[in-house]
Amino acid sequence: MTTASRSGVDVGAEPIDAALMGDMKQWRDRVALVTGASSGIGRAVALRLADEGMRVFGCARRAERLDELRREAAGARFVGLQADLRHEADIAKIFAAIRAQASGVDVL
């Protein structure tokens, strides 16, 4: 059985039982960096973490898709960072942006 996230992305996985997720309360307001956040599994993960109360910094090459994700996610809980991870300067830019807005990354 496959499931679709609210983003309409079929990640080809069984539904995640709440017991398997553990207590996500400990991660509320913590910072997550999600690569490939504009589509597929990265998008599904970014949405789920934002829904669980994490501050999510999502990076991807396509800015327009990051804007769509920001609108769909829990507002201030998601920050889109356009970057191409093949370029070291873009990677440095991501971490500089996160340091300017948060104390660091708790989950990558």
XYZ file of C-alpha atoms in Angstrom:
108
model
C 0.000 0.000 0.000
C 1.354 3.412 -0.869
C 0.387 6.669 0.703
C 0.385 10.228 -0.482
C 1.414 13.081 1.740
C -0.690 16.199 1.903
C 1.685 17.637 -0.677
C 0.426 15.040 -3.125
C 3.788 13.297 -3.260
C 3.606 9.527 -3.334
C 6.646 8.396 -1.407
C 5.801 4.715 -1.826
C 5.814 3.918 1.883
C 3.463 2.439 4.403
C 1.769 4.962 6.695
C 4.026 5.826 9.605
C 2.473 4.671 12.849
C 2.541 7.321 15.583
C 4.286 4.847 17.900
C 7.167 4.496 15.429
C 7.633 8.267 15.302
C 8.155 8.396 19.052
C 7.546 11.568 20.975
C 8.148 14.395 18.517
C 7.512 16.995 21.247
C 11.200 16.949 22.113
C 11.952 18.334 18.631
C 9.471 21.252 18.735
C 11.235 24.529 17.894
C 14.443 22.679 17.016
C 16.053 23.347 13.613
C 16.072 20.917 10.691
C 17.890 21.325 7.382
C 16.262 19.358 4.568
C 18.029 19.046 1.234
C 16.039 18.395 -1.926
C 13.048 20.045 -0.276
C 11.332 21.068 -3.507
C 10.054 17.612 -4.453
C 9.677 13.960 -3.585
C 10.871 12.616 -0.271
C 12.591 15.889 0.664
C 9.319 17.775 0.276
C 7.387 15.191 2.308
C 9.997 15.257 5.081
C 10.056 19.073 5.194
C 6.260 19.237 5.492
C 6.130 16.560 8.185
C 8.840 18.169 10.303
C 7.163 21.579 10.030
C 3.849 19.981 10.982
C 5.540 18.480 14.033
C 6.690 21.944 15.126
C 10.277 22.047 13.913
C 11.797 25.108 12.279
C 12.627 23.771 8.826
C 15.206 25.232 6.475
C 14.671 23.562 3.125
C 17.142 23.906 0.306
C 16.686 23.153 -3.373
C 17.640 24.552 -6.766
C 14.130 25.643 -7.786
C 13.076 28.811 -5.959
C 9.500 28.723 -7.252
C 8.967 25.271 -5.745
C 10.406 26.437 -2.437
C 7.926 29.333 -2.494
C 5.065 26.863 -3.053
C 6.306 24.743 -0.168
C 6.580 27.777 2.125
C 2.950 28.630 1.419
C 1.880 25.054 2.070
C 3.994 24.589 5.219
C 3.214 26.149 8.547
C 4.214 29.728 7.609
C 7.085 30.779 9.828
C 8.049 27.152 10.359
C 9.611 26.891 6.883
C 12.384 28.921 5.277
C 13.321 28.127 1.690
C 16.942 28.499 0.661
C 17.751 28.317 -3.023
C 21.028 26.482 -3.475
C 22.805 24.011 -5.696
C 24.671 21.578 -3.449
C 27.190 20.885 -6.196
C 28.682 24.312 -5.438
C 30.648 24.853 -2.236
C 29.747 28.559 -2.161
C 26.040 27.670 -2.095
C 26.598 25.281 0.806
C 28.399 28.013 2.741
C 25.500 30.378 1.940
C 22.989 27.912 3.409
C 24.801 27.626 6.718
C 25.382 31.380 6.907
C 21.640 31.954 6.444
C 20.819 29.429 9.150
C 23.362 30.948 11.575
C 21.768 34.361 11.001
C 18.315 33.036 11.981
C 18.987 30.156 14.384
C 21.618 28.809 16.738
C 22.508 25.901 14.470
C 21.131 22.731 12.913
C 19.752 19.976 15.143
C 18.631 17.604 12.366
C 20.077 17.263 8.875
